[in-house]
CSV table of C-alpha atoms in Angstrom, one decimal:
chain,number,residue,atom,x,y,z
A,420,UNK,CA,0.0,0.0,0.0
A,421,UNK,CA,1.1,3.5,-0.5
A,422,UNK,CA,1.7,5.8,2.0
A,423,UNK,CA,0.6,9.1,2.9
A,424,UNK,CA,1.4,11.7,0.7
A,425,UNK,CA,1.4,14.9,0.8
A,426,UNK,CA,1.9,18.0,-1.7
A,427,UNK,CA,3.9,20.3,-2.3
A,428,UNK,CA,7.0,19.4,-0.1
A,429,UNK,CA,8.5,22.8,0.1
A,430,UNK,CA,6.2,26.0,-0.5
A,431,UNK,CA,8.0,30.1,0.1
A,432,UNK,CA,5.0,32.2,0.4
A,433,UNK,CA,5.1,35.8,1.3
A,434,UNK,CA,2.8,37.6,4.2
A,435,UNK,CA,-0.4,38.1,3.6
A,436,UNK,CA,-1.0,35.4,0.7
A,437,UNK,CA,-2.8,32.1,1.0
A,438,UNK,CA,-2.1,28.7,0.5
A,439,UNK,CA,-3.5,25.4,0.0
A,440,UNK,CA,-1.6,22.1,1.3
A,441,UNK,CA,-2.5,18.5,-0.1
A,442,UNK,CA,-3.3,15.6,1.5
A,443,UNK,CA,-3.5,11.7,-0.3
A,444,UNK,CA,-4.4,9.2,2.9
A,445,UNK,CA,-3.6,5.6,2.8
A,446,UNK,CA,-6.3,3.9,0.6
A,447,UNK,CA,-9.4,2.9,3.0
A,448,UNK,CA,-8.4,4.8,5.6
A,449,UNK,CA,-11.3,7.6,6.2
A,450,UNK,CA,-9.8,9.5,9.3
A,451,UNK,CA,-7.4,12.4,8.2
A,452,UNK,CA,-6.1,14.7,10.9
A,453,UNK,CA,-3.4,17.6,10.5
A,454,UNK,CA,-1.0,18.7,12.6
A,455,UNK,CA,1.8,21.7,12.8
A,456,UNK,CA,5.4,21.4,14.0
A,457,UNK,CA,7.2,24.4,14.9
A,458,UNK,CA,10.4,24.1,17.2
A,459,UNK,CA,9.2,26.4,19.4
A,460,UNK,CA,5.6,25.0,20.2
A,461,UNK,CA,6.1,21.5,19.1
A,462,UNK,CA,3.2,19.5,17.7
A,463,UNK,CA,0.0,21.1,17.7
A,464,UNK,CA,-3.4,19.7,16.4
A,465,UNK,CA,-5.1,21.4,13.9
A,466,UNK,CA,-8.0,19.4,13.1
A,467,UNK,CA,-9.6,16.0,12.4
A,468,UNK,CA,-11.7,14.8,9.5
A,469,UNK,CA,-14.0,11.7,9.1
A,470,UNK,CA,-15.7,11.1,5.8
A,471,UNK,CA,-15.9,14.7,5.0
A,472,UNK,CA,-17.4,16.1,8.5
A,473,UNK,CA,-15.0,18.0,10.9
A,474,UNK,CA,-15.2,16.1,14.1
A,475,UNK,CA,-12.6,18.1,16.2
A,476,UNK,CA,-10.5,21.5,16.0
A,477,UNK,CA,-7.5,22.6,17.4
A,478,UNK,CA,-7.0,25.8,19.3
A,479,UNK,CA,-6.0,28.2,15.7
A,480,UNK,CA,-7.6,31.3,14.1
A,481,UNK,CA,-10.0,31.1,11.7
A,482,UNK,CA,-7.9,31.6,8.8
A,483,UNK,CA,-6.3,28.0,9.0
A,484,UNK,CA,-9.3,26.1,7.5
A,485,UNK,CA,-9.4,22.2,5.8
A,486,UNK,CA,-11.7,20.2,4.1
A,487,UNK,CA,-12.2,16.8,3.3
A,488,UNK,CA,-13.1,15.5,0.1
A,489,UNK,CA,-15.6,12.2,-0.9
A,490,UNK,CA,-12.1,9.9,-1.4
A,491,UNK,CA,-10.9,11.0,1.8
A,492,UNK,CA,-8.4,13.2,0.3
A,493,UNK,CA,-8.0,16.5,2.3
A,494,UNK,CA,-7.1,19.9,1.9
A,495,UNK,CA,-6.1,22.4,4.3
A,496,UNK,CA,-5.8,26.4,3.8
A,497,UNK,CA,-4.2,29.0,5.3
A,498,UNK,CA,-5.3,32.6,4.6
A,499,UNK,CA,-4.0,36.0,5.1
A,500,UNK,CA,-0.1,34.3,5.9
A,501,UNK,CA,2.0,35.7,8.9
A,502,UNK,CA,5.7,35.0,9.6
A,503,UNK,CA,4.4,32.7,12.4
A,504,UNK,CA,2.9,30.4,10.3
A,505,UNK,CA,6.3,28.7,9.0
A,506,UNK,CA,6.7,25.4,10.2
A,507,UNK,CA,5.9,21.8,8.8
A,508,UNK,CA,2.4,20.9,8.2
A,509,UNK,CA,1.9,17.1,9.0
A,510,UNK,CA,-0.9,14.8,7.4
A,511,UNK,CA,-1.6,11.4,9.0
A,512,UNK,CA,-4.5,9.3,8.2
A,513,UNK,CA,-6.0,6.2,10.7
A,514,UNK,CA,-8.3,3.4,9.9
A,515,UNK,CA,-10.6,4.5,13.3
A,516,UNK,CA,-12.9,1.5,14.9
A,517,UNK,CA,-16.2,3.6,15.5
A,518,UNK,CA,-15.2,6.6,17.8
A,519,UNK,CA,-12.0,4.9,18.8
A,520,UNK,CA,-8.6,6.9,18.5
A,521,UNK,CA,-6.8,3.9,19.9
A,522,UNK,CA,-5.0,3.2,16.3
A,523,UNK,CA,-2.3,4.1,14.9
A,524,UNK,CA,-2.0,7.2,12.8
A,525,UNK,CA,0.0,7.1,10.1
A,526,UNK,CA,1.9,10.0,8.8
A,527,UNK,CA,2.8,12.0,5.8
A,528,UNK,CA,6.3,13.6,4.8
A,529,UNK,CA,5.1,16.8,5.6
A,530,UNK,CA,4.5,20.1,3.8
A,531,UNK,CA,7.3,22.3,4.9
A,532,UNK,CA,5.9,26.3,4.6
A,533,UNK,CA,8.2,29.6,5.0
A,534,UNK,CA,6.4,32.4,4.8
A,535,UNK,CA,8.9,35.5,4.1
B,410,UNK,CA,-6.9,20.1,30.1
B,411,UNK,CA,-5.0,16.8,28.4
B,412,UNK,CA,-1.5,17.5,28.8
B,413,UNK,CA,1.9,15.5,27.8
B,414,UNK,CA,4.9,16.3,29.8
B,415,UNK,CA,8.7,14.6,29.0
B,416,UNK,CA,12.0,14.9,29.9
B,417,UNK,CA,13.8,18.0,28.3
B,418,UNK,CA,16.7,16.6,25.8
B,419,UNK,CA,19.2,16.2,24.1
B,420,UNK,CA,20.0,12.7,26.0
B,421,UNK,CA,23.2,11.7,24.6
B,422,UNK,CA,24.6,8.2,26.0
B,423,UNK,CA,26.7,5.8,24.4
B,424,UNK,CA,26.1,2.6,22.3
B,425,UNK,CA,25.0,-0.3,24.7
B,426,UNK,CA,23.9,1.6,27.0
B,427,UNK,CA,20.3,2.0,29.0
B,428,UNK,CA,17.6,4.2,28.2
B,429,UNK,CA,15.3,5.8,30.0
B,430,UNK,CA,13.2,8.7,29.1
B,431,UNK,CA,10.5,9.7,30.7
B,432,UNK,CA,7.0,10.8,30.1
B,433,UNK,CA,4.2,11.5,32.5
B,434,UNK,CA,0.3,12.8,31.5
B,435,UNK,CA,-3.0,14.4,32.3
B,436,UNK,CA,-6.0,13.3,31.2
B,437,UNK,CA,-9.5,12.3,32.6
B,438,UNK,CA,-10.8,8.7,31.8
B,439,UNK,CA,-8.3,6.0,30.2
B,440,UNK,CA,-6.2,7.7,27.2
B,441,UNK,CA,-4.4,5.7,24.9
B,442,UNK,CA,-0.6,6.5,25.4
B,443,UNK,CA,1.7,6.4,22.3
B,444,UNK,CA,5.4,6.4,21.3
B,445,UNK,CA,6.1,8.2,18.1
B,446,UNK,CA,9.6,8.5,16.7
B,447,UNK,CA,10.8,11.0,14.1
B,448,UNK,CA,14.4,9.6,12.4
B,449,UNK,CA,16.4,12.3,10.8
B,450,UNK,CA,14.7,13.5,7.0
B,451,UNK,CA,11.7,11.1,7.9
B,452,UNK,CA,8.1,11.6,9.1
B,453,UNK,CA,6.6,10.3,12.2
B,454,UNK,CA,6.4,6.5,12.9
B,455,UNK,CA,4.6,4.8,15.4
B,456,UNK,CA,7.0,3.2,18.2
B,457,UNK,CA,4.6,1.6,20.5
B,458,UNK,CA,1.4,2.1,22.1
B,459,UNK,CA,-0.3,1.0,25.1
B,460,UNK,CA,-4.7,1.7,25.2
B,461,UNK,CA,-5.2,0.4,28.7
B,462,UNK,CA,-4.1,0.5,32.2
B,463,UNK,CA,-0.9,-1.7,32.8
B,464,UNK,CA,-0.6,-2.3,29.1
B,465,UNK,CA,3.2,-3.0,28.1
B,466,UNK,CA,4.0,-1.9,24.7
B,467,UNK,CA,7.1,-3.1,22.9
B,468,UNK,CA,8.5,-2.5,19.4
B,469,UNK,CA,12.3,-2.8,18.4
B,470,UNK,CA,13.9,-3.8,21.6
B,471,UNK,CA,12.0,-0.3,23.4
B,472,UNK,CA,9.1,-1.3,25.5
B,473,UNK,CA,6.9,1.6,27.8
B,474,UNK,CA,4.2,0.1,30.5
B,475,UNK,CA,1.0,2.3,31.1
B,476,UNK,CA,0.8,3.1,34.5
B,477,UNK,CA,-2.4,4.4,35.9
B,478,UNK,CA,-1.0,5.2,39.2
B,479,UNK,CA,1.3,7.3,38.5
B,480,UNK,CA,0.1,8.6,35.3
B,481,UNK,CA,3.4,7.5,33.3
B,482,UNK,CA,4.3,6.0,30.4
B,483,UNK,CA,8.1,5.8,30.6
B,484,UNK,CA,10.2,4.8,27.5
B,485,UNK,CA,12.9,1.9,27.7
B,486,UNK,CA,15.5,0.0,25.8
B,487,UNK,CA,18.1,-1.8,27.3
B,488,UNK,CA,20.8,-1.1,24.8
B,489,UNK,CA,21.0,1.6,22.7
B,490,UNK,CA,22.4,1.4,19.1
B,491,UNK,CA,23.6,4.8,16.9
B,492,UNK,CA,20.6,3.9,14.8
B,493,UNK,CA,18.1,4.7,17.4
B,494,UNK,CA,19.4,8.8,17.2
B,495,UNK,CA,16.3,10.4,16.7
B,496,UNK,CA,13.5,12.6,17.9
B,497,UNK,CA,11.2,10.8,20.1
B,498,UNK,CA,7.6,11.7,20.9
B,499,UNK,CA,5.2,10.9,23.8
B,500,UNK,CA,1.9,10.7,23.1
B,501,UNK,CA,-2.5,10.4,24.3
B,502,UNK,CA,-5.4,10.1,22.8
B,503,UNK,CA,-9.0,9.9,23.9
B,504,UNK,CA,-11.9,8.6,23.0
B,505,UNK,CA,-14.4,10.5,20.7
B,506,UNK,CA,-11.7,13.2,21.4
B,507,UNK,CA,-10.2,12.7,17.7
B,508,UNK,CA,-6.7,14.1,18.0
B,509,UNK,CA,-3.2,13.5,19.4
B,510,UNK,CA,-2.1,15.5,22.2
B,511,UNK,CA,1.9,15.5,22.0
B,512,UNK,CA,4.6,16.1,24.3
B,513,UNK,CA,7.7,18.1,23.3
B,514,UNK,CA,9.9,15.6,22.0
B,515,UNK,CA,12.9,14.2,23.1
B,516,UNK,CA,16.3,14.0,21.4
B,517,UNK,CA,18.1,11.4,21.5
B,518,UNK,CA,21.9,11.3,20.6
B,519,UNK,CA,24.1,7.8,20.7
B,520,UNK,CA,27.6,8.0,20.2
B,521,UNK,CA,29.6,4.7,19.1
C-alpha cells in the first residue's frame, strides 16, 4: 500500500498570501487529521476529518481552514499568511474503529511552509 | 486540560547503553498513550502504544508500560544502538476526542 502523501514538499510564500496544502491518505483509511510542528511550540493539532465532517478542532484562528473530500483526500488552507505560520504541516491518516482513536496514525512527509 | 509532559533533551549516551526517558500525562478517563519516533529526514512513525491500564508496549527492543497510578508511560531499551538517534515523541489520545495530544519531543543522541 502506499503511503501518505502529501503536496507540495516545500512552498516560500510571502505575508499576507494564501495557501493550499494537499493531503493523499492511505487507501481505506477515512480518518485524516493535520498537525503543525514548529520548534518552538512542538506539535499542535489542527483538526480532524472523518468522511468529509470535521469532528474536532484545534486551538488556531480562523484563517487556518481544511476540508475533506468524498475519497478521503483533504485539503487544508491557510489565509492572510504571517511570519508565524512557517513550520511543517503534517498529514496522518487512521483506519478508526467507530469513535476509537486507539489506532495508529499514520503519517505523511510533511509540507514544509516559510512564509517570508 | 490533556496534557503531555517529557523529559527536556538532548539525551546523549553511548552505544549499549540503557535508556530511559520519561514521560508523565494528564487526562481524565483512560487515554491511549503512544510512542512516536521522528528519524532524521523522515516523518513520524509509530513506536509503540499502550490503550489500557498496565498495558506494556514493545517494538524494536524499546518497550513503555502504562501506568495508571502514576500517570506515566516511561520509555525503555536496554541497549541503545547509533541507529536509534532520533527525535522521540510521547503521546495520548482519547476517545471521541479525535486528536493527538503530543509532548515536546525528546532528542536522542548515541555515540559509538
Amino acid at each position: 500500500k502506499a503511503g501518505v502523501t502529501q503536496t507540495p514538499r516545500y512552498l516560500i510564500k510571502t505575508r499576507g498570501q494564501q495557501v493550499t496544502l494537499s493531503c493523499s491518505p492511505i487507501s481505506g483509511h477515512r480518518s485524516v487529521s493535520w498537525y503543525q510542528q514548529t520548534p518552538g511550540q512542538g506539535l499542535q493539532f489542527l483538526f480532524e476529518y472523518f468522511s468529509e465532517t470535521q469532528r474536532n478542532k484545534g486551538n488556531f484562528p480562523g484563517r487556518f481552514s481544511g476540508r475533506q473530500f468524498s475519497n478521503s483526500r483533504s485539503e487544508m488552507n491557510v489565509s492572510t499568511l504571517e511570519l508565524g505560520d512557517s513550520a511543517l504541516y503534517l498529514c496522518a491518516s487512521s483506519h478508526p474503529t467507530g469513535y476509537s482513536m486507539r489506532n495508529e496514525q499514520f503519517f505523511g512527509p510533511g509540507t514544509r511552509l516559510t512564509v517570508l | 486540560g490533556n496534557s503531555v509532559t517529557q523529559m527536556e533533551g538532548p539525551v546523549t549516551l553511548s552505544e549499549e547503553a540503557f535508556l530511559t526517558i520519561n514521560c508523565t500525562y494528564t487526562a481524565t478517563g483512560y487515554p491511549s498513550l503512544f510512542w512516536y519516533v521522528q528519524y532524521p529526514g523522515e516523518g513520524l512513525q509509530l513506536l509503540l502504544k499502550a490503550t489500557k491500564a498496565d498495558d506494556k508496549g514493545s517494538n524494536k527492543g524499546f518497550e513503555a508500560t502504562y501506568r495508571k497510578e502514576t500517570t506515566s508511560f516511561h520509555l525503555e531499551k536496554g541497549s541503545v544502538q547509533v541507529s536509534d538517534s532520533a527525535v522521540y515523541f510521547c503521546a495520548l489520545s482519547q476517545d471521541s476526542n479525535y486528536q493527538l495530544i503530543w509532548g515536546a519531543g525528546t532528542k536522542l543522541i548515541i555515540k559509538p
